[in-house]
Every structure is written in structure tokens, then in C-alpha cells.
Short mmCIF file of C-alpha atoms and ligand atoms in Angstrom, two decimals:
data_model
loop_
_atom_site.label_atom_id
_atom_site.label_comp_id
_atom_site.label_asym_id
_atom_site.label_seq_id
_atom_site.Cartn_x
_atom_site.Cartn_y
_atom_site.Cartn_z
CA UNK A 266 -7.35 -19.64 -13.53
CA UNK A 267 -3.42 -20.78 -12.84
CA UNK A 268 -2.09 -21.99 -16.20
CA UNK A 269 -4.68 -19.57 -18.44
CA UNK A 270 -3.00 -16.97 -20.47
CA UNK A 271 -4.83 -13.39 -19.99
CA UNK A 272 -4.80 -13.35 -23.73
CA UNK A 273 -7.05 -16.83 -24.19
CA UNK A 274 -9.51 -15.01 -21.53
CA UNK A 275 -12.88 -14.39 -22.85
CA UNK A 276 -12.63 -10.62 -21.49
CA UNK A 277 -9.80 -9.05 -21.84
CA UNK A 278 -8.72 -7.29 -18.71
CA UNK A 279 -8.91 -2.91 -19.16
CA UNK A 280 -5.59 -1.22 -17.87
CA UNK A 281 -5.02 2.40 -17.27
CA UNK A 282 -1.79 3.02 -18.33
CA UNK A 283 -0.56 6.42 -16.23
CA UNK A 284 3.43 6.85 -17.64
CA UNK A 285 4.92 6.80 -21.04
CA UNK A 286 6.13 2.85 -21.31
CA UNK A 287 8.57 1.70 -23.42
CA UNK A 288 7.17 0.93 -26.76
CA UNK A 289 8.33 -2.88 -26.37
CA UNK A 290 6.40 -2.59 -22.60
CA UNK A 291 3.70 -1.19 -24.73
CA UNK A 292 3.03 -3.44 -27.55
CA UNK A 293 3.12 -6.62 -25.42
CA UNK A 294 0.71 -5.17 -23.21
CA UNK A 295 -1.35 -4.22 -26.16
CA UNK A 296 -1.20 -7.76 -27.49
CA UNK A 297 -2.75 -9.28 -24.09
CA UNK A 298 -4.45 -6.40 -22.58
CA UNK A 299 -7.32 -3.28 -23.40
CA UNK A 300 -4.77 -0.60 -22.69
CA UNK A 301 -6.20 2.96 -22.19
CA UNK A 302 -2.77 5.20 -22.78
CA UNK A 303 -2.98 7.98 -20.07
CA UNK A 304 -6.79 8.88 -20.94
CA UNK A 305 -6.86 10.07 -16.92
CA UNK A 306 -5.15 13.20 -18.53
CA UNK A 307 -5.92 13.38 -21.90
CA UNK A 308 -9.60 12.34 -22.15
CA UNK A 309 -11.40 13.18 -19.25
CA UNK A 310 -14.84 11.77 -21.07
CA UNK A 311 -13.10 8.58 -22.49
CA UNK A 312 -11.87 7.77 -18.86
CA UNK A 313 -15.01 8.19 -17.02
CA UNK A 314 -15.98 5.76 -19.72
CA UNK A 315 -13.40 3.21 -19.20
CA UNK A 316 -13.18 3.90 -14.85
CA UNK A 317 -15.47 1.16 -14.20
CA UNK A 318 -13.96 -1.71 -16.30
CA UNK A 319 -10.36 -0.82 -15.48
CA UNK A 320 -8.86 -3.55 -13.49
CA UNK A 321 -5.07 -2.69 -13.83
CA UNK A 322 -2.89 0.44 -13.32
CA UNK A 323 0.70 0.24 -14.92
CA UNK A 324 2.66 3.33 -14.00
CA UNK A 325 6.57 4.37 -14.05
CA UNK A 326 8.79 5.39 -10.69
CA UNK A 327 7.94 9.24 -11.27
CA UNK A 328 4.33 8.61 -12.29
CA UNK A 329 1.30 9.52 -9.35
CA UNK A 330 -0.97 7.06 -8.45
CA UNK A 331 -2.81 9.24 -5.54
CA UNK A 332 -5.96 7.89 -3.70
CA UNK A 333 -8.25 9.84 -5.51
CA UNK A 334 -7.28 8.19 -9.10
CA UNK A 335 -7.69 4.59 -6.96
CA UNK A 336 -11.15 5.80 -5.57
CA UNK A 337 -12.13 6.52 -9.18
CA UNK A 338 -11.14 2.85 -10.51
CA UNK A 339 -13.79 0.94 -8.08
CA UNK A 340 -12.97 -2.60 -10.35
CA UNK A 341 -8.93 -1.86 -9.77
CA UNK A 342 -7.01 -5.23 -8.92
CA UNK A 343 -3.34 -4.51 -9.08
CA UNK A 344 -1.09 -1.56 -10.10
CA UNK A 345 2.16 -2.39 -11.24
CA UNK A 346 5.38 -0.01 -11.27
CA UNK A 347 8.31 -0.02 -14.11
CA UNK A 348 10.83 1.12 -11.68
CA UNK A 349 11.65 0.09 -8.08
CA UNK A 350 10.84 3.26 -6.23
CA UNK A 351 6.98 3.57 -5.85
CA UNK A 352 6.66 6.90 -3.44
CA UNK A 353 4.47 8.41 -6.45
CA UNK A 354 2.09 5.62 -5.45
CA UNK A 355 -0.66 6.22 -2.45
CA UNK A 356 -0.04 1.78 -1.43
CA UNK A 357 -1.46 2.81 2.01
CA UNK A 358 -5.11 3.65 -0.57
CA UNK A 359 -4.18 0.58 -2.67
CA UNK A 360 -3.81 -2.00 0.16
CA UNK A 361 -6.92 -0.63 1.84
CA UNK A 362 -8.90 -1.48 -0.80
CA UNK A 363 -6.58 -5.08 -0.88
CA UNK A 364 -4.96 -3.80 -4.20
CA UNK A 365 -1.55 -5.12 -4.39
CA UNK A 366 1.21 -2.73 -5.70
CA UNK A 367 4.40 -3.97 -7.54
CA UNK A 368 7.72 -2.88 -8.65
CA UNK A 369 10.91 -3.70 -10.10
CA UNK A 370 13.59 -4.58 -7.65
CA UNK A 371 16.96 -5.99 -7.98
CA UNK A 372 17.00 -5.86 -11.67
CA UNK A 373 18.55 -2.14 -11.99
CA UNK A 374 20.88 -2.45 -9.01
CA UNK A 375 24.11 -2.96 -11.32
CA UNK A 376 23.07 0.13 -13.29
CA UNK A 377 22.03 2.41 -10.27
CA UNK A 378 25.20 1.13 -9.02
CA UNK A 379 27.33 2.04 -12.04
CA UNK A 380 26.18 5.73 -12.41
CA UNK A 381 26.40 6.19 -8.75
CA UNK A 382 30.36 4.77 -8.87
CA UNK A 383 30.54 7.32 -12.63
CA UNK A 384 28.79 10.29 -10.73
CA UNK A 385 31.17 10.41 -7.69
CA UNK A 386 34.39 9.84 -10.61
CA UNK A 387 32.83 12.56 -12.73
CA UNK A 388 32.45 15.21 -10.17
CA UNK A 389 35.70 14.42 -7.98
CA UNK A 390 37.35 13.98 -11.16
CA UNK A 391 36.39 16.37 -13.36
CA UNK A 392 35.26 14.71 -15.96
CA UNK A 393 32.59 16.60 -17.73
CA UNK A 394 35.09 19.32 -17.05
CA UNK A 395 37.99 18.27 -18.82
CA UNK A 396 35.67 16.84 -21.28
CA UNK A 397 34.71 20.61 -22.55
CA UNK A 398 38.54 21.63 -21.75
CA UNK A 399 39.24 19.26 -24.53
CA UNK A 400 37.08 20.14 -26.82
CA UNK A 401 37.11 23.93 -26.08
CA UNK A 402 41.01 23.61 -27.22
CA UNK A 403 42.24 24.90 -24.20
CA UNK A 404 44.39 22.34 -23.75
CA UNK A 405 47.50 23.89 -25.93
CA UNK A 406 47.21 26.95 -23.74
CA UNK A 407 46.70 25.59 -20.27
CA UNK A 408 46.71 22.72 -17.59
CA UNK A 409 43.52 21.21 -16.80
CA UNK A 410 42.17 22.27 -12.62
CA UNK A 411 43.47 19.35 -10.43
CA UNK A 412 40.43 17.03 -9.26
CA UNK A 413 40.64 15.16 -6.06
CA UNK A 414 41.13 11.53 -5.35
CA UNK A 415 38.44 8.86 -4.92
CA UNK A 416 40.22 5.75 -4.50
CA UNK A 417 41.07 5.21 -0.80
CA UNK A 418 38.57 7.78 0.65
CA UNK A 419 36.14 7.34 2.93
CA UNK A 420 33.03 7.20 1.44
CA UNK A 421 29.27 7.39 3.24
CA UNK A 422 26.14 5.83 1.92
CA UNK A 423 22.65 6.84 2.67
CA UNK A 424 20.53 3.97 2.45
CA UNK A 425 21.87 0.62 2.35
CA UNK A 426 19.04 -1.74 0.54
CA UNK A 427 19.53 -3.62 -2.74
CA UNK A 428 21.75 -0.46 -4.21
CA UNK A 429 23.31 0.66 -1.68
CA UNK A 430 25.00 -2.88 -1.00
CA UNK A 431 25.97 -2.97 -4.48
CA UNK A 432 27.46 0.92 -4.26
CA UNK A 433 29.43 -0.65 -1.38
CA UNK A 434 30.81 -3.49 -3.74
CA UNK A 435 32.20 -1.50 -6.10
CA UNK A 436 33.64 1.29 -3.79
CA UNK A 437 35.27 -1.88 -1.79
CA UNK A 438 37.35 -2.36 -5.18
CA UNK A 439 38.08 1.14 -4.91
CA UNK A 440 39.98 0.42 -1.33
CA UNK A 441 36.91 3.67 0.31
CA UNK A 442 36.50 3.11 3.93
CA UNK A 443 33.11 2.67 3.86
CA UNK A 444 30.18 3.52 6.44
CA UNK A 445 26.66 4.18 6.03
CA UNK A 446 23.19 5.20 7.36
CA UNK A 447 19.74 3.83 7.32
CA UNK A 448 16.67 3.28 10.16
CA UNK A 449 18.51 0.15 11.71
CA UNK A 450 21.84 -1.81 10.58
CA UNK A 451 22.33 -4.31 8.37
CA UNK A 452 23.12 -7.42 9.78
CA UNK A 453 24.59 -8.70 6.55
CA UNK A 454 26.84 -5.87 6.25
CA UNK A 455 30.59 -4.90 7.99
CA UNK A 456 30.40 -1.54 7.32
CA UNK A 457 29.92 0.89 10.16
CA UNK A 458 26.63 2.30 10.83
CA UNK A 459 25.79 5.63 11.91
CA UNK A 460 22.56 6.27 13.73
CA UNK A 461 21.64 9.84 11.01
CA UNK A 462 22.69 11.14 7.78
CA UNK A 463 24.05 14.15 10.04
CA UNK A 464 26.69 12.00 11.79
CA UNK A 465 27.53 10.07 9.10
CA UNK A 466 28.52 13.13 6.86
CA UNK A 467 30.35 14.65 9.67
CA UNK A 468 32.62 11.32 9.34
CA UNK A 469 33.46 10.96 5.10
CA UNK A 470 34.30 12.80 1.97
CA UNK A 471 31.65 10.87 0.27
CA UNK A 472 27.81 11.19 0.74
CA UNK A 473 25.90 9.01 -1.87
CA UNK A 474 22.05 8.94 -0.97
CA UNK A 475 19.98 6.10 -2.17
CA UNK A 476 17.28 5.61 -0.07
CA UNK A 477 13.65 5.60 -1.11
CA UNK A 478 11.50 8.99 -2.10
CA UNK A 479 8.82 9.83 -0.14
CA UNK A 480 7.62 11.62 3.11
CA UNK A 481 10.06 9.84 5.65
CA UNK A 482 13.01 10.87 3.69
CA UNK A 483 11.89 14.25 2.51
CA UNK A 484 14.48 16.90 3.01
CA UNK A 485 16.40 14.20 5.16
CA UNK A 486 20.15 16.06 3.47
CA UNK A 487 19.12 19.40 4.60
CA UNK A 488 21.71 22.20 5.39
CA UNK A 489 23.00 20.25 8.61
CA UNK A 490 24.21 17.38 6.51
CA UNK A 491 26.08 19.37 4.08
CA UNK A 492 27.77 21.39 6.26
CA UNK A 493 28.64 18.25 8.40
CA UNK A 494 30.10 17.02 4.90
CA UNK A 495 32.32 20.49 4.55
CA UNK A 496 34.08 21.90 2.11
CA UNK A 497 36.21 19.27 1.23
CA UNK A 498 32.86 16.97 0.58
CA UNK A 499 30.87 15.79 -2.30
CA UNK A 500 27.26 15.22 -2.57
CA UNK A 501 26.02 12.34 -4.81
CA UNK A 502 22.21 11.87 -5.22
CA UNK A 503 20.74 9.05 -6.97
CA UNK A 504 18.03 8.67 -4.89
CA UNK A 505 15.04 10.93 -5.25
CA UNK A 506 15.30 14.69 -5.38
CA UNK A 507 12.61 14.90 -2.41
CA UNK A 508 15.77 13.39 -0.13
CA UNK A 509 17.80 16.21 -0.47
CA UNK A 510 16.50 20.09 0.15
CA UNK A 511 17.72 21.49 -3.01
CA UNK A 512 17.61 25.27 -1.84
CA UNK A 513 19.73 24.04 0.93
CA UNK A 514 21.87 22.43 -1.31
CA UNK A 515 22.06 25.15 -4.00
CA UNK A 516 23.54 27.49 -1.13
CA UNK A 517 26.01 24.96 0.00
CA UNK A 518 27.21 24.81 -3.27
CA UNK A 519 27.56 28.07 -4.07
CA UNK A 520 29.53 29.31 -0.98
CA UNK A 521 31.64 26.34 -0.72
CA UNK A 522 29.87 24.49 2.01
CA UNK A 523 30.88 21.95 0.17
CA UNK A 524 32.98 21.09 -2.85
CA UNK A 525 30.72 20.04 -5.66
CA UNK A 526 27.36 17.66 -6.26
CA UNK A 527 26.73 14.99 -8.60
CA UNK A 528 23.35 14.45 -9.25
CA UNK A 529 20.84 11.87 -11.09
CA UNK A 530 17.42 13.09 -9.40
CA UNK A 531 15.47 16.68 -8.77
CA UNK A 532 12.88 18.37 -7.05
CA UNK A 533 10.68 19.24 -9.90
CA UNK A 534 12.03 16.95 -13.13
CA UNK A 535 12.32 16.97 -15.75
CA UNK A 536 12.89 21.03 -14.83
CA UNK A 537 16.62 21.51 -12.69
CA UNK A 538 17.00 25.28 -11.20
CA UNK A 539 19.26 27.23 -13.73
CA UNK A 540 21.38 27.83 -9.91
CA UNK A 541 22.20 24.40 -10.36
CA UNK A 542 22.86 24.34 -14.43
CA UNK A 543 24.85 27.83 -14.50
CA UNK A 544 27.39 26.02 -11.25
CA UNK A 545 30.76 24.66 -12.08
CA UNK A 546 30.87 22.08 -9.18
CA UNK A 547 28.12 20.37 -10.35
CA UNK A 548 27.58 17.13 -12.26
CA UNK A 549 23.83 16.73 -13.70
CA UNK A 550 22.49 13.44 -15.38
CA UNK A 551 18.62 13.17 -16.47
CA UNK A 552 17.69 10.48 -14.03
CA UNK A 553 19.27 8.04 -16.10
CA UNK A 554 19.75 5.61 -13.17
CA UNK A 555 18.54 2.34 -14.85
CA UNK A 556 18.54 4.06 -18.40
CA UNK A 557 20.26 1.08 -20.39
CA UNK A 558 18.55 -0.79 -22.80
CA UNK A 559 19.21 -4.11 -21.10
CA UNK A 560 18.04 -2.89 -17.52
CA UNK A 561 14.75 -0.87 -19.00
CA UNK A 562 14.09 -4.62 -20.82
CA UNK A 563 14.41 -6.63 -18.22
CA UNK A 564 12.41 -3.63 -15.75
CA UNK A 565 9.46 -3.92 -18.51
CA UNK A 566 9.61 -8.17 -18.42
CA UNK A 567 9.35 -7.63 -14.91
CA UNK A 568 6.12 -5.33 -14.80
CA UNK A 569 4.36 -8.11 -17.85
CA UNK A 570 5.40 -10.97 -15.67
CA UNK A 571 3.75 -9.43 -12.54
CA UNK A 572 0.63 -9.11 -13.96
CA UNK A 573 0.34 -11.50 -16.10
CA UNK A 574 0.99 -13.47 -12.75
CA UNK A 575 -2.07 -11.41 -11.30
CA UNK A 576 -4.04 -12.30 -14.30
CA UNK A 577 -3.63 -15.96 -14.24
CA UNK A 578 -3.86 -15.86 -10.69
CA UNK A 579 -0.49 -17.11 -9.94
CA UNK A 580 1.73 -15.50 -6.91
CA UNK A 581 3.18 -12.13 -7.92
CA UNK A 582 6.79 -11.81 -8.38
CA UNK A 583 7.62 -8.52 -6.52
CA UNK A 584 4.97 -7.62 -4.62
CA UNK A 585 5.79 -4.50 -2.30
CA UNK A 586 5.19 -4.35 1.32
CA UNK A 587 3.79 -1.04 2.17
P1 LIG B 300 15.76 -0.81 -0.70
O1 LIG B 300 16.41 -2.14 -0.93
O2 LIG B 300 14.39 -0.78 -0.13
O3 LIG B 300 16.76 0.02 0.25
C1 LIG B 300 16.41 1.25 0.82
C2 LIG B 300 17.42 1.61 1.91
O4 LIG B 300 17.08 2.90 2.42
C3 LIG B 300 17.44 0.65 3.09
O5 LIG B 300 18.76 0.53 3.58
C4 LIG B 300 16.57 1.36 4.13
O6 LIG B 300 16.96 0.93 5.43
C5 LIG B 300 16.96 2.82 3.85
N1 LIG B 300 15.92 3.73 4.29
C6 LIG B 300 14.60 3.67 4.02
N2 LIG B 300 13.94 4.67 4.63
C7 LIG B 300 14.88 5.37 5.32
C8 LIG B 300 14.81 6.50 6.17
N3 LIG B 300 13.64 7.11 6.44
N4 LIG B 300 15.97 6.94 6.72
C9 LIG B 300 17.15 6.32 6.47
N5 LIG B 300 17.26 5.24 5.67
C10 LIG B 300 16.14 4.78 5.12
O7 LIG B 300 15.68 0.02 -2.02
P2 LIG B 300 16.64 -0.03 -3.31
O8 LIG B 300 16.15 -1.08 -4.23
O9 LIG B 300 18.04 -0.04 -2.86
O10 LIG B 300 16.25 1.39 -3.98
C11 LIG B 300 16.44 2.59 -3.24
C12 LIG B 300 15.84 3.77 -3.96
O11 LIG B 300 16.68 4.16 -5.03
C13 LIG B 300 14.49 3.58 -4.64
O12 LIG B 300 13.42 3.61 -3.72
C14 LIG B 300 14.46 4.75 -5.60
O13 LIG B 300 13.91 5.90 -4.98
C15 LIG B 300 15.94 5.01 -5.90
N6 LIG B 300 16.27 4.66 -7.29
C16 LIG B 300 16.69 5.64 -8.14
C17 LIG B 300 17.00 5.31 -9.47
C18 LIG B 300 17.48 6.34 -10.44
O14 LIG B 300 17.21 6.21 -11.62
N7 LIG B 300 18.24 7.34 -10.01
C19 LIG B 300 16.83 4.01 -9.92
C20 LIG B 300 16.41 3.04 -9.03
C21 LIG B 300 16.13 3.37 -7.71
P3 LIG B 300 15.95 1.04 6.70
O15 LIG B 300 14.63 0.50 6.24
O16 LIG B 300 16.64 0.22 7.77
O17 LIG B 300 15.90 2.47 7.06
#
């Protein structure tokens, strides 16, 4: 079939679309594709229809693809993930049944990286703070709360893949002594490696976490961490909320366990604990990680590529490994 556009095939292939997709992601599917939008949910009769025919799943990094939704799709070839983080997907089910899962890699790092770099500026300097100061007219009347310097410190990364390489980058410019953690070192990178998150908080004023969701990292910056960080540390999390045990964290926040948290990612999102919204120490984005146009366009050319590869039975781009 290499060479034969999905669209010039007699039958066009189903897909079970399981996340809201960008509307661009959407009509170009539509266009090559029988897309059923989320009928899993929404239209329990129309998918039991559809179940047999469906030969593609297209989901999003937050979106579940457990083993019982891939049991239910017995003609399912390929799922493919807008986003670069798949722990919402069961691949241990998929490969079983020699369904290949892929993602998004490498094209978000630069943005990841950015609002990682913005989060830890934000939060160490105030930012958002002096933001509402501003506005609030305080200003006239008083001096803004000093923040605390970033350039120069010594910063700790959690996870030291595609992102956390390009974290590193920038901090470099920012003269941070930089050391990180992850299952085994990099040999590619200087940086010195500590053998747990534990140890490696114990040793910076820095902790950004970026390593993948899912059950290996769950809870991984748990109340030992943060108070090996200590009250002079900050907590940046653009990883997953599952990495980080956010009643833990909550606590160390709010008796000065350490100094303040930046964070992209949650337990239960979209919801964030009103502890965590009602705390002055505390810098909160919407996971907005990869959230700019250009990085969301080139995520969704990335998911039409791969399976539009699959469909013309060409090599997929970014297959994942397990
Ligand atoms: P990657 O290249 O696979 O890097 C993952 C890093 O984490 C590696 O250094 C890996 O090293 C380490 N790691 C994995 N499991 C670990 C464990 N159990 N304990 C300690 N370290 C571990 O992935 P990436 O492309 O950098 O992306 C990382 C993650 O960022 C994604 O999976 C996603 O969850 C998150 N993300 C968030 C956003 C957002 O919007 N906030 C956007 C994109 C990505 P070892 O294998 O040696 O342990």
C-alpha cells in the first residue's frame, strides 16, 4: 500500500477519537478518515455500532486508553497520542495485541522548556505577585516583598530525557549549577547525577520534575523530597501531577517546608485543591506546557503523519517503546 493516500482507499479507515483535538487536527482527520468524536462516552449504542470497524484510536496526553476500551475495538491497528506523555494509555494491552502506540516527542521540548525556565522565574520572583501589587495600586503605598535569586543557584532536575536536557540548556545560560536524577545517567550529559529524587533535593534550591506520569513515578516527590529541599527550596512540576503527592506537598507548603511551588500539572485536572489556589507561595498554570499555537500545530502534524504513515503502510514516525 506504500505510496497510497488513506483518502484514495476504497474504505475509509473508522477512528475513535477519545480527546477533544484541535479543530485543525480535526478537520484533516475528517477529510481522510470516518472519525467517531468520543461516541465511547457519549453514545454508548452508536459505539457498539462502530467497535467492530474501528481501526484507529487518536487520543490526547490526559486522555485513557485502558485495556478494556482496546478489548472492545477487536479491528484496532494503531492508537496515536497528541502529546508526548502516554501514561493514560494501557501500551502493555496495545502491544499484546501488536497495536503500536505513538506520540509526539521532541516537538514541544522548547515550550515545556520555556514554561519550566518562566515557572521557576515566576515563583522565585514573584511575578504573578507583583503583577496584582501593580494593579491592586499598592505600589504608591508600599515596597513590593523581596523574591529570591535564580541566576547562579543550584538547580536539580528530575528526569533528564528530551526536556529535561533542554531545561538544562537554558538554566546553563542562567550560570545554575546543575545536577539531576533519573533511573541511570546520561552519558551525553556533564551534569552530576544523583542516584534518587531524595538526595538530589537534599543538594539544590531548585527541584524541577519532568519525568514521565505513570505508576513508576507515582508519588516519587513525596514528603521526604520536600523536606530534603527545605525551606529555602522551590518545587517546580511540569511533569505529571501523579509525580508529586500533592497532600504531601500542600503541607509542605503551608508550614514552610519549603518556600513556594510552581506548578503546570495536578492530581485531578482540570480541578486544583482550593489549599493550593487560596496559598500565596504558589504559582498555578493550566497545564499549558506545549500550549502555543506553533507547538499544538506541529504536535497535531505529528499525530496525521503517524498514521497516515500506518495507513499507507509506511514506517511510523514516533513509535513508542513500551
Ligand atoms: P523522556 O525523553 O522519555 O525523558 C524522561 C526522563 O525521565 C528520562 O531522563 C528518564 O530517565 C526519566 N525517568 C523515567 N522514569 C523514571 C523513574 N521512574 N525515576 C526517575 N527518572 C525517571 O521524556 P520527555 O520527552 O522529556 O517528557 C517527559 C514527560 O514530560 C512526559 O512523559 C510528560 O509526562 C511530561 N510533559 C508535560 C507537559 C506539560 O504540558 N506540562 C508537556 C510535555 C511533556 P531513566 O529512563 O534513565 O529513568
Amino acid at each position: 500500500m506504500a505510496g497510497t493516500s488513506a483518502s484514495n482507499m476504497t474504505a475509509r479507515p473508522e477512528l475513535l477519537v477519545v480527546a477533544p483535538l484541535m479543530p485543525f487536527v480535526m478537520e484533516a482527520l475528517r477529510r481522510d478518515y470516518t472519525v467517531h468524536d468520543r461516541i465511547h462516552t457519549n453514545d454508548p449504542a452508536a459505539f457498539a455500532a462502530a467497535a467492530p470497524r474501528i481501526r484507529g484510536v487518536v487520543a490526547n496526553g490526559e486522555a485513557k486508553v485502558p485495556r478494556e476500551l482496546i478489548a472492545r475495538l477487536p479491528a484496532l491497528e494503531v492508537i496515536s497520542v497528541f502529546g508526548v506523555g502516554y501514561d493514560g494509555v494501557d501500551v502493555a494491552a496495545a502491544h499484546e495485541r501488536g497495536v503500536p502506540v505513538t506520540n509526539t516527542p521532541d516537538v514541544l521540548n522548547d515550550d515545556v522548556a520555556d514554561l519550566a525556565i518562566g515557572l521557576l522565574l515566576a515563583v522565585a520572583r514573584r511575578i504573578p505577585q507583583a503583577d496584582r501589587f501593580v494593579r491592586a495600586d499598592e505600589w504608591p503605598g508600599a515596597a513590593p516583598t523581596l523574591g529570591r535569586k535564580v541566576s547562579g543557584g543550584r538547580l536539580g532536575i528530575v528526569g533528564m530525557g528530551r526536556i529535561g536536557q533542554a531545561i538544562a540548556h537554558r538554566a546553563a545560560a542562567f550560570r545554575m549549577d546543575i545536577a539531576y536524577t533519573a533511573r541511570s545517567p546520561r552519558a551525553n550529559v556533564n551534569h552530576t547525577h544523583y542516584p534518587d529524587a531524595a538526595s538530589l533535593a537534599a543538594a539544590v534550591e531548585f527541584l524541577v520534575v519532568i519525568t514521565p506520569g505513570g505508576a513508576a513515578t507515582r508519588g516519587m516527590i513525596d514528603a521526604r523530597v520536600l523536606a530534603a529541599l527545605g525551606p529555602e527550596g522551590y518545587l517546580v512540576n511540569v511533569a505529571r501531577g501523579s509525580v508529586v503527592d500533592e497532600p504531601a506537598l500542600i503541607e509542605a507548603l503551608r508550614s514552610g517546608v519549603i518556600a513556594g511551588a510552581a506548578l503546570d500539572v495536578f492530581a485531578s485536572e482540570p480541578h486544583v485543591p482550593e489549599a493550593l489556589r487560596a496559598m500565596p507561595n504558589v504559582v498555578l498554570t493550566p497545564h499549558i506546557g506545549s500550549a502555543t499555537r506553533q507547538t499544538r500545530e506541529a504536535m497535531g502534524q505529528l499525530v496525521l503523519d503517524n498514521l497516515r504513515a500506518h495507513f499507507t503502510g509506511a514506517p511510523l514516525l514516533t513509535p513508542v517503546d513500551a
